[in-house]
Amino acid sequence: MSSAVEDKNIKDAIEYFVKEEKIKKKGNVQLSLALKTIDDVSRIKGLSAEDIISLIGVAASGCHGNDISCKLIKCLIPASVFPVRAVELAISYMCTSIPSNKVQAMLLRLLIAVFDYIEKKNVFQKLGYLLFYFIENTMLTPYICHLLSLLTRREDVRLFRVRRLLELQTKLGSQPYIIGLLSTYKLYFPNLVSIVIPSTRKQFFPTRDRQWCSLIREVQDQNQAADTAHMKSSLELSEKLRATESSIMHGPAKRRKVDPIPVIHCSSSKLTVKLSSRLAAMLEERPIPFVQIPDIGTLLRNPVNVELPSQIGAALRSPLFQCFMSYCADLPMTCRFSYWLQDTLCQELLDSTITPACFPRIESILEKLIEFSEFIQEGIPVVDQVLFLYLHVWNGLDFRPQVFRLVTRCRLYPFSVLNENILEPLRKLFVRTSVFIKCQVIMSLTQLLRNYATVEIPRYHQKSSEAKPRVCVFEDTAEVLDPLSTVQELIHFLDRLCTVGLTLENNHSLLLHFTLNFTEWVSESYVRYGLPFVYLPSRHITKAFLSDNALGPARLCGVTQSYKRNCQLLREDISSNKIESPHFNQKDTVHSLNILILDLCDTLWRKKAFTHGRIDSYFYFEPGHVDIEANDGLSLYLHQAFLPFSVLFLKETQPQENIGHPMGIKEYRVLFAEFLQREHIDEIRNFILNTFMRYRKSISD
C-alpha cells in the first residue's frame, strides 16, 4: 500500500469517529475497519500530533461508549512526541466528569505510558495537580499517585495534600502507591510526613502496561532508524544529536525516543532572554532552568537556584548534570534518580523479554550507568538491588562485560547477603563455563575486594562516626556489620573458587595468572590498604610453583616476600599498640608462612624438596614414594620453568664446544640468580637475598 493511500485511509478512519454522532456497534463493518486501520497504522509508524489531538477528544468525551473509547486510547501511540494539547484535552474532560471511571483510568494509563514523550512538560506540571482532586476515587488512585510522583516539585508539596493522603491511607490501608507518593513528599519536606517509609526499596508503582510501553518504544526506534537512514554521514548524525542536547539559541528540538534515557529539559523549555539576562536573573535569585546553564562555572555561582530537569534520568546523558549531582548531593534529587533508575532497569532487564534488537539500547544504558558510577566513585544502592535479582536469572552471556563491571562497584553488605545474591549465582556460572569466563569472574571479584578496601570500608567508617558527614552521593541505610569479617570471608570464598577452577581447568596458564593476581593483592592487604589481618592462600598456590612458565614460581616467591613484609609490619604495629587486630591469628599465620618459606628454600636452593622431614610441608610425601634423586628436579637450575634460562646461561658463560650440563650451575647459583634478574625475573634473587644470611654476605663482599 502506498504512503498516499495509507494517509488517506487513516484520515478517513479518524473522520469517521469525529463526525459520526452515534455509532452502531453490533454488525458495523465500517466501525471494525476504522478501528483496525487506526490500530495498524499506530503499531507500524505511530500517529501524528494532529491525529492524536483529534482522537483523544473523541475518546475522552465518551460519546461512542466505553469500549470504543478505550480501544481508541490504546491506539494513541505517538510517532515522535506526544502533543501537550492532547494532555490538556484529557485533563479537561476528566474535570468535567463526562468520561466514565474506566475511560478516565485509561487516560491516566496513557499519560503514564507516554510521559517521557510529552512536549512542554511545564504545561503538564501546571495542570497535573488538578488530578489530586480525584485521589479518593479508588479506581484512579494508583494511576494518579504514579503520575503525581513524576510531576511533583518542591512547591507542589503542601500540608493539606499530605493530610489527605494520610487519611486515604487510613481508609484503604497501607497501599504501595500511596506510600510511594508520600515518600516523594518526604524527600522534600521530611517534617510534614510522619510515617516511616520502608527502608528496603521496592517498586511503589509497578507498570501494568508493559506491552503497551514496549510497543510505543518499538515505534519510536523504527522512526528514529528511518530518520537516521536518510542522513548523509555520521557527522550530520552527531551534529543533530549534539544540537538536540545542547542547543541554547534555538531550544531543545523534538526528540524521538531511542532509549529510556531522556534529554534534559526544564519547565522553561524555550529561551527568550540572552545569557547576560540569565546571569542577572541568577543574581536576583530567580530559578534558572538547568537547560539554560552553559558551563560548570555558571552552575557553581549559585547552585541553590537551579531548577532541576523534569526528567531526572537525563543525568546519565549530561556530564554537567552529573557534576551537579555529585556537588550538591541533594537527597530529593538522588532519590528521584534512584526511583527512575530502578523502574527503568527492572523494565529493561527483568520484566520484559530481551530480544537481539534490544541489546544496543540496554548496553547503552548500562555503559552510561557504569560511567556515572565511576565518576562519582561509588555504587548505587538501587542498581545493587536490581543486580541481585538479575544475577539469579542471568544466562552468563547477555551484557557480560557490563554486569561484571557493575559487580565490582557493589556496596558493602554482610557476607550472607553478598553470598546469597552475588557470589552464589557467580559460583554456579563459574563451574559450568569456559576458562575465559572463569577468569572474568575471578578478576571482577578481585576488583570488588579492591573497591571494598580502598573506597567502601573507609566510607563505612566515616558514616559510622559520631559526626556522620555526608560522604556519599547516594545515601543508604547503614546496616550494622563487620566490614573486615565480610572482606575476610570474601577472600576465603575466592580462594576456594580459585582452587576449584584450577582443578577443573587442569592448571590453565591464564586462570593461574588471575589466581596469582588475586593472591598478590591479598598478600599486600595491610601494607597497601590497612586491612589488619593476614590471610594465607590454600595449598593450590603450589600449582604456580610447578608451572612450566618461569613467571609462576617467580611470582610465588614475590608473593611470599609480600606476605612476610605484611606479617612483620602487622606484628610490629600490634606490639606497639598502634592498632588492634582481633582477626589476626598471629601464631598460626606465622607458622604457616614459615612452612611456605622453608619449602621454597628447600626446593629451589637446598635440593631438599622431598627429604626435609617436615610432615606439614606443601611437598610432603610418604617415605619411599619419591626417589631421592627427584630433589634436584625442582632446584633453581633444573626446574622445568628455568631450564631454558639455564641453557642460555651456559651458552653465555661456557665455550661453544663444551657447554656442559645444567647440573654444573650448582656452584654458580648466585651468578645464575643475577642472570635471572637481568632477564627481568627479579623475584627469585630478591627472595633469596632476603632469606639467606650467607647469600647477603656474599653480595656485600
XYZ file of C-alpha atoms in Angstrom:
701
model
C 0.000 0.000 0.000
C 1.442 3.418 -0.996
C 2.016 6.145 1.545
C -0.631 8.405 -0.006
C -3.284 5.700 0.149
C -2.322 4.886 3.725
C -2.573 8.538 4.774
C -5.994 8.817 3.128
C -7.233 5.701 4.922
C -6.125 6.918 8.336
C -7.707 10.331 7.751
C -10.969 8.715 6.680
C -10.927 6.469 9.752
C -10.358 9.434 12.096
C -13.036 11.499 10.381
C -15.447 8.618 10.827
C -15.112 8.837 14.606
C -15.008 12.646 14.699
C -18.029 13.332 12.504
C -20.331 10.462 13.435
C -22.592 11.460 16.312
C -23.832 7.996 17.133
C -22.150 4.789 16.005
C -23.868 1.463 15.856
C -21.700 -1.204 17.425
C -23.152 -4.590 16.548
C -22.529 -5.730 13.000
C -20.922 -2.427 11.990
C -18.268 -3.351 9.417
C -17.217 0.259 8.912
C -16.517 0.590 12.649
C -14.367 -2.532 12.645
C -12.419 -1.387 9.574
C -11.830 2.092 11.026
C -10.549 0.688 14.330
C -8.338 -1.808 12.505
C -6.886 0.907 10.264
C -6.015 3.177 13.180
C -4.586 0.280 15.183
C -2.420 -0.986 12.294
C -1.013 2.439 11.450
C -0.288 3.238 15.109
C 1.546 -0.053 15.577
C 3.648 0.383 12.446
C 4.642 4.053 12.420
C 2.607 5.814 15.117
C 0.179 8.686 14.846
C 0.945 12.319 14.178
C 0.282 15.007 16.762
C -2.811 16.247 14.871
C -4.290 12.752 14.727
C -3.696 12.205 18.439
C -5.407 15.507 19.326
C -8.428 14.594 17.178
C -8.800 11.093 18.588
C -8.242 11.956 22.247
C -11.092 14.448 22.071
C -13.380 11.711 20.769
C -12.180 9.104 23.271
C -12.253 11.396 26.330
C -15.737 12.641 25.560
C -17.065 9.079 25.738
C -19.635 9.868 23.058
C -19.269 6.438 21.438
C -19.258 4.359 24.605
C -16.569 2.988 26.905
C -15.385 0.116 24.709
C -14.692 2.265 21.656
C -13.084 4.998 23.785
C -10.719 2.512 25.454
C -9.750 0.990 22.102
C -9.037 4.429 20.645
C -6.908 5.388 23.658
C -4.875 2.184 23.207
C -4.125 3.309 19.644
C -2.696 6.699 20.659
C 0.931 5.768 20.000
C 2.932 8.885 19.062
C 5.163 8.861 16.004
C 7.507 11.425 17.551
C 6.320 13.431 20.551
C 3.035 13.447 22.403
C 1.381 16.863 21.968
C 0.728 18.865 25.101
C -2.629 19.883 23.647
C -3.738 16.255 23.944
C -2.738 16.329 27.627
C -4.804 19.465 28.144
C -7.838 17.845 26.492
C -7.518 14.679 28.590
C -7.319 16.556 31.901
C -10.062 18.979 30.858
C -12.502 16.187 30.061
C -11.659 14.437 33.325
C -12.514 17.613 35.238
C -15.965 17.681 33.593
C -16.760 14.165 34.884
C -18.138 13.310 31.427
C -15.989 10.185 30.830
C -16.627 7.112 32.955
C -14.163 5.803 35.536
C -12.986 3.190 33.067
C -12.161 5.800 30.396
C -10.533 8.095 32.968
C -8.321 5.225 34.137
C -7.306 4.554 30.528
C -6.449 8.232 30.035
C -4.211 8.179 33.112
C -2.523 4.982 31.947
C -1.910 6.665 28.596
C -0.273 9.706 30.236
C 1.985 7.415 32.279
C 2.969 5.363 29.223
C 3.845 8.421 27.087
C 5.222 10.571 29.922
C 8.759 10.612 28.518
C 7.455 11.724 25.121
C 5.285 14.653 26.201
C 6.478 18.018 24.905
C 6.410 21.156 27.060
C 6.191 19.398 30.386
C 5.877 22.766 32.121
C 2.260 22.918 30.939
C 1.669 19.370 32.163
C 3.156 20.247 35.564
C 0.815 23.226 35.926
C -2.252 21.132 35.074
C -1.206 17.842 36.647
C -2.141 18.642 40.221
C -5.760 19.115 39.176
C -5.777 15.321 39.257
C -5.187 15.396 43.008
C -8.885 16.131 43.499
C -9.657 12.665 42.070
C -7.367 10.971 44.607
C -10.224 9.394 46.559
C -11.567 7.603 43.504
C -10.191 4.137 44.345
C -10.202 3.065 40.703
C -7.984 6.018 39.746
C -5.845 6.322 42.885
C -2.923 4.052 41.786
C -2.515 5.883 38.482
C -2.910 9.363 39.983
C -0.285 8.625 42.651
C 2.105 7.339 39.986
C 1.587 10.376 37.765
C 1.870 12.878 40.609
C 5.101 11.270 41.816
C 6.552 12.016 38.386
C 5.294 15.610 38.363
C 5.969 16.625 41.971
C 8.268 19.562 42.604
C 9.163 21.185 45.916
C 6.483 23.853 45.545
C 3.828 21.175 44.965
C 4.222 19.670 48.455
C 1.558 21.107 50.747
C 0.368 20.128 54.196
C -3.260 19.644 53.122
C -2.154 17.158 50.456
C -0.125 15.176 52.970
C -3.101 15.074 55.343
C -5.375 13.960 52.522
C -3.054 11.102 51.640
C -2.703 10.021 55.267
C -6.491 9.961 55.612
C -6.730 7.923 52.443
C -4.121 5.510 53.760
C -6.139 5.075 56.949
C -9.180 4.320 54.819
C -7.567 1.969 52.252
C -4.724 0.532 54.299
C -1.006 0.605 53.583
C -1.049 0.684 49.768
C 2.320 0.867 47.963
C 1.220 3.626 45.573
C 0.153 5.902 48.468
C 3.409 5.205 50.299
C 5.291 5.947 47.076
C 3.748 9.409 46.716
C 4.239 10.115 50.424
C 7.889 9.096 50.130
C 8.289 11.642 47.313
C 6.781 14.322 49.564
C 9.026 13.270 52.449
C 12.115 13.794 50.287
C 11.300 17.496 50.012
C 9.792 18.105 53.465
C 10.597 15.338 55.982
C 8.897 17.317 58.741
C 5.498 17.069 57.017
C 5.396 13.290 56.607
C 5.460 11.432 59.903
C 5.085 7.855 58.623
C 8.070 5.533 58.314
C 8.931 4.744 54.707
C 10.178 1.136 54.190
C 13.969 1.078 54.158
C 14.100 -1.674 51.561
C 13.482 -0.109 48.200
C 10.649 -1.514 46.169
C 8.631 -0.568 43.138
C 5.850 1.569 44.520
C 4.275 1.917 41.094
C 4.589 -1.334 39.130
C 3.939 -0.790 35.433
C 0.758 -2.545 34.384
C 1.096 -1.764 30.668
C 4.477 -3.194 29.815
C 3.409 -4.465 26.392
C 1.906 -1.088 25.590
C 5.090 0.735 26.665
C 7.204 -1.745 24.734
C 5.128 -1.165 21.594
C 5.496 2.619 21.971
C 9.271 2.231 22.269
C 9.471 -0.034 19.223
C 7.609 2.521 17.133
C 9.996 5.234 18.321
C 13.013 3.077 17.495
C 11.727 2.352 13.990
C 11.023 6.016 13.294
C 14.415 7.049 14.612
C 16.113 4.402 12.454
C 14.201 5.649 9.419
C 15.325 9.208 10.129
C 18.978 8.317 10.560
C 18.959 6.242 7.369
C 18.343 9.440 5.394
C 21.263 11.274 6.907
C 24.197 11.663 4.578
C 27.014 10.968 7.034
C 27.753 10.117 10.620
C 28.956 13.698 11.107
C 25.489 15.019 10.377
C 24.078 12.484 12.856
C 26.413 13.573 15.643
C 25.663 17.224 14.935
C 21.950 16.529 15.130
C 22.267 14.714 18.466
C 24.532 17.421 19.824
C 22.090 20.105 18.736
C 19.285 18.207 20.445
C 21.155 18.173 23.747
C 22.939 21.488 23.970
C 21.492 23.997 21.529
C 20.885 27.076 23.604
C 19.898 29.584 20.982
C 17.098 27.555 19.449
C 15.929 25.473 22.384
C 15.706 21.683 22.555
C 14.367 20.049 19.412
C 11.633 17.444 19.411
C 13.406 14.169 20.049
C 12.254 10.744 19.010
C 12.762 8.193 21.750
C 15.614 5.772 21.086
C 16.311 4.674 24.643
C 14.753 5.291 28.054
C 17.336 7.965 28.975
C 15.629 11.335 28.441
C 17.178 14.551 27.172
C 17.451 17.410 29.646
C 14.590 19.875 29.594
C 13.042 22.018 32.304
C 9.815 23.858 32.832
C 11.221 26.719 30.778
C 11.761 24.768 27.614
C 12.500 27.721 25.343
C 14.918 30.590 25.863
C 13.648 34.109 25.490
C 16.495 36.045 27.098
C 20.167 36.442 26.472
C 22.940 34.962 28.562
C 23.625 38.192 30.415
C 19.958 38.412 31.399
C 20.021 34.846 32.678
C 23.052 35.609 34.814
C 21.304 38.717 36.106
C 18.278 36.603 36.944
C 20.534 34.216 38.843
C 21.879 37.111 40.891
C 18.293 38.098 41.628
C 17.784 34.547 42.976
C 15.192 33.531 40.419
C 15.147 29.844 39.455
C 17.221 29.126 36.359
C 16.271 26.078 34.259
C 19.172 23.675 34.087
C 18.977 23.524 30.299
C 19.947 27.216 30.164
C 23.202 26.723 32.096
C 26.105 26.701 29.612
C 29.042 25.559 31.776
C 30.093 24.446 35.229
C 31.297 27.917 36.210
C 27.804 29.341 35.811
C 26.431 26.361 37.699
C 28.709 26.803 40.713
C 27.997 30.537 41.119
C 24.625 29.812 42.660
C 23.647 26.136 42.654
C 20.728 26.726 45.035
C 18.642 28.485 42.389
C 18.980 25.836 39.703
C 15.695 24.369 38.512
C 16.156 20.633 38.054
C 15.148 18.897 34.831
C 11.657 17.446 34.787
C 13.222 14.083 33.870
C 15.939 13.280 36.388
C 17.160 10.335 34.291
C 18.794 12.860 31.988
C 21.746 12.771 34.401
C 23.082 9.723 32.538
C 23.235 11.795 29.355
C 24.720 15.033 30.688
C 28.220 15.254 32.266
C 27.341 18.720 33.565
C 24.312 17.358 35.403
C 26.459 14.558 36.870
C 28.841 17.195 38.249
C 25.845 18.999 39.736
C 24.549 15.813 41.407
C 27.930 14.961 42.916
C 28.481 18.557 44.047
C 25.095 19.121 45.690
C 24.313 15.545 46.852
C 20.726 16.645 47.384
C 18.607 13.862 48.908
C 15.372 14.545 46.959
C 17.322 14.715 43.699
C 19.206 11.464 44.287
C 16.061 9.659 45.442
C 14.171 10.787 42.351
C 17.038 9.478 40.248
C 17.044 6.192 42.177
C 13.300 5.681 41.646
C 13.628 6.357 37.931
C 16.683 4.127 37.626
C 15.078 1.213 39.459
C 11.961 1.351 37.314
C 13.990 1.589 34.096
C 16.369 -1.259 34.932
C 13.561 -3.534 36.127
C 11.627 -2.886 32.954
C 14.645 -3.441 30.692
C 16.256 -6.434 32.425
C 13.617 -8.218 34.487
C 10.099 -7.521 33.310
C 10.373 -7.904 29.553
C 11.702 -10.423 27.092
C 15.149 -9.385 25.895
C 15.450 -9.717 22.125
C 18.568 -9.114 19.990
C 17.043 -5.828 18.854
C 17.068 -4.611 22.484
C 20.771 -5.293 23.052
C 22.200 -1.976 21.767
C 19.717 0.044 23.810
C 20.296 -1.876 27.051
C 24.071 -1.900 26.569
C 23.972 1.865 26.083
C 22.041 2.310 29.341
C 24.427 0.069 31.273
C 27.525 1.749 29.835
C 26.247 5.209 30.767
C 25.357 3.901 34.220
C 28.862 2.461 34.685
C 30.456 5.725 33.553
C 28.321 7.640 36.053
C 29.191 5.193 38.848
C 32.899 5.518 38.050
C 32.583 9.286 38.001
C 31.064 9.522 41.492
C 33.307 6.659 42.750
C 30.545 4.724 44.475
C 27.930 2.100 43.851
C 24.243 2.964 43.581
C 22.025 1.039 46.027
C 19.102 0.514 43.631
C 21.482 -0.833 40.998
C 22.686 -3.394 43.532
C 19.099 -4.445 44.259
C 18.297 -4.932 40.563
C 21.615 -6.713 40.055
C 20.799 -9.103 42.897
C 17.597 -10.126 41.102
C 19.107 -10.243 37.621
C 22.048 -12.486 38.529
C 19.652 -15.257 39.578
C 18.130 -15.392 36.065
C 21.207 -14.369 34.071
C 22.434 -16.754 31.373
C 26.054 -15.589 31.709
C 26.186 -14.262 28.135
C 23.973 -11.192 27.843
C 25.746 -7.941 28.742
C 28.573 -9.873 30.424
C 31.212 -7.066 30.447
C 28.703 -4.594 31.859
C 27.384 -6.995 34.505
C 30.877 -7.808 35.786
C 31.759 -4.113 35.967
C 28.611 -3.441 37.975
C 29.607 -6.258 40.339
C 32.925 -4.523 41.033
C 31.043 -1.408 42.230
C 28.709 -3.253 44.595
C 28.353 -1.662 48.016
C 29.426 -3.196 51.304
C 26.950 -5.759 52.674
C 27.083 -8.545 55.273
C 28.647 -11.617 53.738
C 25.395 -13.589 53.997
C 23.665 -11.026 51.745
C 26.618 -10.885 49.391
C 26.865 -14.660 49.187
C 23.172 -15.217 48.510
C 22.743 -12.530 45.858
C 26.094 -12.280 44.067
C 28.572 -14.995 44.977
C 26.259 -17.990 44.690
C 24.955 -17.049 41.196
C 28.536 -16.397 40.072
C 29.692 -19.709 41.547
C 27.070 -21.590 39.521
C 28.194 -19.704 36.424
C 31.851 -20.385 37.251
C 31.653 -24.177 37.357
C 29.801 -24.591 34.051
C 31.508 -22.105 31.747
C 34.757 -21.822 29.826
C 38.093 -20.846 31.304
C 37.801 -17.321 29.910
C 34.578 -16.618 31.819
C 36.173 -18.158 34.919
C 38.973 -15.620 34.570
C 36.427 -12.795 34.290
C 34.670 -13.953 37.455
C 37.929 -14.036 39.438
C 39.022 -10.664 38.050
C 35.690 -8.982 38.882
C 35.660 -10.338 42.448
C 39.294 -9.266 42.928
C 38.338 -5.753 41.795
C 35.376 -5.892 44.178
C 37.819 -6.622 47.017
C 39.985 -3.701 45.933
C 36.932 -1.438 45.851
C 35.962 -2.561 49.343
C 39.457 -1.889 50.699
C 40.023 1.494 49.052
C 36.520 3.020 48.985
C 33.741 1.194 50.804
C 35.399 0.374 54.152
C 36.748 3.933 54.692
C 33.326 5.293 53.689
C 31.589 2.914 56.101
C 33.812 4.059 58.983
C 33.125 7.704 58.144
C 29.367 7.111 58.075
C 29.596 5.281 61.409
C 31.497 8.090 63.100
C 29.792 10.467 65.505
C 29.975 13.460 63.174
C 28.299 11.490 60.365
C 29.303 13.766 57.481
C 27.686 13.194 54.093
C 30.280 11.091 52.303
C 28.038 9.579 49.595
C 26.044 10.954 46.727
C 23.516 8.158 47.256
C 22.871 7.726 50.942
C 21.664 4.338 52.085
C 20.601 2.992 55.443
C 23.873 1.995 57.110
C 23.495 -1.638 58.051
C 25.405 -2.703 61.138
C 28.094 -5.129 60.034
C 31.725 -6.042 60.492
C 33.408 -4.923 57.250
C 36.645 -6.804 57.977
C 34.701 -10.028 58.510
C 32.945 -9.515 55.162
C 36.268 -8.983 53.386
C 37.881 -11.996 55.053
C 35.016 -14.297 54.143
C 35.004 -12.955 50.587
C 38.757 -13.682 50.334
C 38.159 -17.187 51.659
C 35.367 -17.743 49.119
C 37.508 -16.513 46.232
C 40.449 -18.624 47.389
C 38.293 -21.774 47.276
C 36.885 -20.709 43.911
C 40.424 -20.462 42.503
C 41.189 -23.942 43.798
C 38.103 -25.388 42.097
C 38.857 -23.536 38.873
C 42.465 -24.721 38.643
C 41.318 -28.278 39.278
C 38.598 -28.124 36.627
C 40.826 -26.487 34.019
C 43.956 -28.556 34.698
C 46.012 -25.562 35.909
C 45.339 -23.457 32.826
C 48.018 -20.742 32.488
C 45.547 -17.887 32.015
C 43.496 -18.922 35.038
C 46.695 -19.293 37.059
C 47.649 -15.734 36.106
C 44.412 -14.287 37.506
C 44.722 -16.500 40.588
C 48.174 -15.062 41.252
C 46.812 -11.542 40.726
C 44.284 -12.218 43.467
C 46.947 -13.741 45.742
C 49.284 -10.771 45.187
C 46.504 -8.396 46.212
C 45.786 -10.374 49.395
C 49.496 -10.515 50.261
C 49.629 -6.695 50.421
C 46.315 -6.177 52.199
C 47.844 -4.476 55.248
C 50.846 -2.728 53.738
C 48.842 -1.035 50.974
C 45.253 -0.990 52.217
C 45.495 -1.079 56.001
C 43.420 -4.252 56.492
C 44.680 -5.609 59.842
C 44.899 -9.306 59.042
C 46.994 -11.734 57.009
C 45.189 -14.405 55.005
C 47.484 -17.101 53.639
C 46.305 -18.873 50.489
C 45.355 -22.540 50.411
C 47.672 -25.184 49.022
C 46.612 -24.584 45.437
C 49.285 -21.889 45.389
C 51.917 -24.585 44.907
C 50.483 -25.186 41.426
C 52.134 -21.930 40.429
C 55.468 -23.358 41.575
C 55.020 -26.440 39.376
C 54.173 -24.368 36.313
C 56.314 -24.645 33.184
C 56.265 -20.855 32.880
C 59.061 -19.061 34.751
C 56.665 -16.361 35.939
C 54.761 -18.941 38.022
C 57.473 -19.819 40.581
C 58.935 -16.302 40.338
C 55.626 -14.625 41.232
C 55.136 -17.160 44.038
C 58.446 -16.044 45.535
C 57.312 -12.430 45.213
C 54.008 -13.221 46.905
C 55.824 -14.943 49.751
C 58.006 -11.871 50.260
C 54.905 -9.657 50.342
C 53.302 -11.921 52.946
C 56.465 -11.722 55.023
C 56.542 -7.911 54.928
C 52.814 -7.745 55.648
C 53.130 -10.060 58.641
C 56.209 -8.321 60.082
C 54.672 -4.849 59.862
C 51.394 -6.030 61.393
C 53.199 -7.710 64.304
C 55.216 -4.546 64.971
C 52.108 -2.331 64.952
C 50.243 -4.689 67.261
C 53.219 -4.862 69.655
C 53.458 -1.060 69.797
C 49.669 -0.798 70.363
C 49.168 1.244 67.188
C 46.268 -0.947 66.090
C 44.060 -3.732 67.374
C 43.607 -6.796 65.217
C 41.195 -9.398 66.574
C 41.129 -11.023 63.119
C 44.887 -11.742 63.121
C 45.814 -15.185 64.458
C 49.488 -14.481 64.883
C 50.737 -17.914 65.947
C 49.070 -19.966 63.203
C 49.757 -17.381 60.481
C 53.478 -17.135 61.259
C 53.777 -20.921 61.448
C 52.083 -21.421 58.045
C 54.155 -18.659 56.459
C 57.386 -20.190 57.766
C 56.407 -23.537 56.242
C 55.913 -21.906 52.842
C 59.253 -20.068 53.066
C 61.100 -23.231 54.133
C 59.529 -25.216 51.269
C 60.661 -22.666 48.680
C 64.146 -22.547 50.179
C 64.467 -26.343 50.385
C 63.195 -26.775 46.847
C 64.963 -24.027 44.924
C 68.215 -23.671 46.847
C 68.930 -26.594 49.191
C 67.854 -29.506 46.953
C 65.639 -30.930 49.742
C 62.269 -30.746 48.051
C 61.126 -34.153 49.380
C 63.674 -35.090 52.068
C 63.321 -32.266 54.576
C 61.401 -34.478 57.040
C 58.570 -31.979 57.762
C 55.128 -33.574 57.775
C 53.313 -30.231 57.393
C 55.234 -29.355 54.200
C 53.446 -28.404 50.989
C 55.572 -31.072 49.219
C 55.332 -33.856 51.772
C 55.256 -37.453 50.509
C 55.401 -40.710 52.430
C 58.961 -42.084 52.690
C 59.718 -44.378 49.783
C 57.170 -42.826 47.445
C 59.682 -40.384 45.961
C 63.232 -41.114 44.833
C 65.972 -39.058 46.496
C 67.273 -38.009 43.073
C 63.969 -36.205 42.482
C 65.123 -33.477 44.880
C 67.223 -31.941 42.112
C 64.273 -31.814 39.717
C 62.798 -28.674 41.294
C 66.058 -26.869 42.058
C 66.642 -23.417 40.614
C 68.774 -24.531 37.660
C 66.908 -27.793 36.836
C 63.314 -26.631 37.322
C 61.290 -27.132 34.137
C 60.404 -23.434 34.069
C 64.071 -22.323 34.352
C 65.761 -24.918 32.106
C 65.681 -22.608 29.035
C 67.397 -19.922 31.093
C 69.925 -22.458 32.362
C 70.854 -23.388 28.794
C 71.092 -19.713 27.835
C 73.283 -19.037 30.874
C 75.631 -21.886 29.907
C 75.892 -20.610 26.341
C 76.940 -17.207 27.569
C 79.456 -18.432 30.161
C 80.907 -21.605 28.603
C 82.879 -22.279 25.421
C 80.703 -23.169 22.459
C 82.278 -26.622 22.050
C 81.843 -27.570 25.719
C 78.620 -26.061 27.069
C 78.076 -28.764 29.650
C 75.019 -29.873 31.631
C 72.819 -27.519 33.727
C 73.904 -29.540 36.773
C 77.158 -27.592 36.518
C 75.380 -24.410 37.563
C 75.119 -25.763 41.125
C 78.304 -24.000 42.221
C 77.328 -20.754 40.459
C 73.768 -20.331 41.710
C 74.450 -16.753 42.856
C 75.544 -15.749 39.353
C 72.567 -17.607 37.877
C 70.161 -15.693 40.159
C 71.720 -12.429 38.970
C 71.370 -13.679 35.382
C 67.642 -14.241 36.002
C 67.392 -10.706 37.332
C 68.923 -9.462 34.105
C 66.172 -11.376 32.287
C 63.592 -9.412 34.360
C 62.853 -12.241 36.779
C 63.713 -10.246 39.886
C 61.606 -12.105 42.427
C 63.958 -15.130 42.684
C 67.034 -13.083 43.594
C 65.092 -10.820 45.963
C 63.613 -13.833 47.743
C 66.998 -15.459 48.206
C 68.609 -12.158 49.205
C 66.034 -11.600 51.943
C 66.084 -15.201 53.175
C 69.677 -16.402 53.335
C 72.190 -14.559 55.511
C 75.114 -16.227 53.716
C 73.852 -15.023 50.360
C 73.528 -11.454 51.627
C 77.071 -11.625 52.916
C 78.423 -12.842 49.564
C 76.636 -9.974 47.813
C 78.091 -7.416 50.242
C 81.584 -8.881 49.818
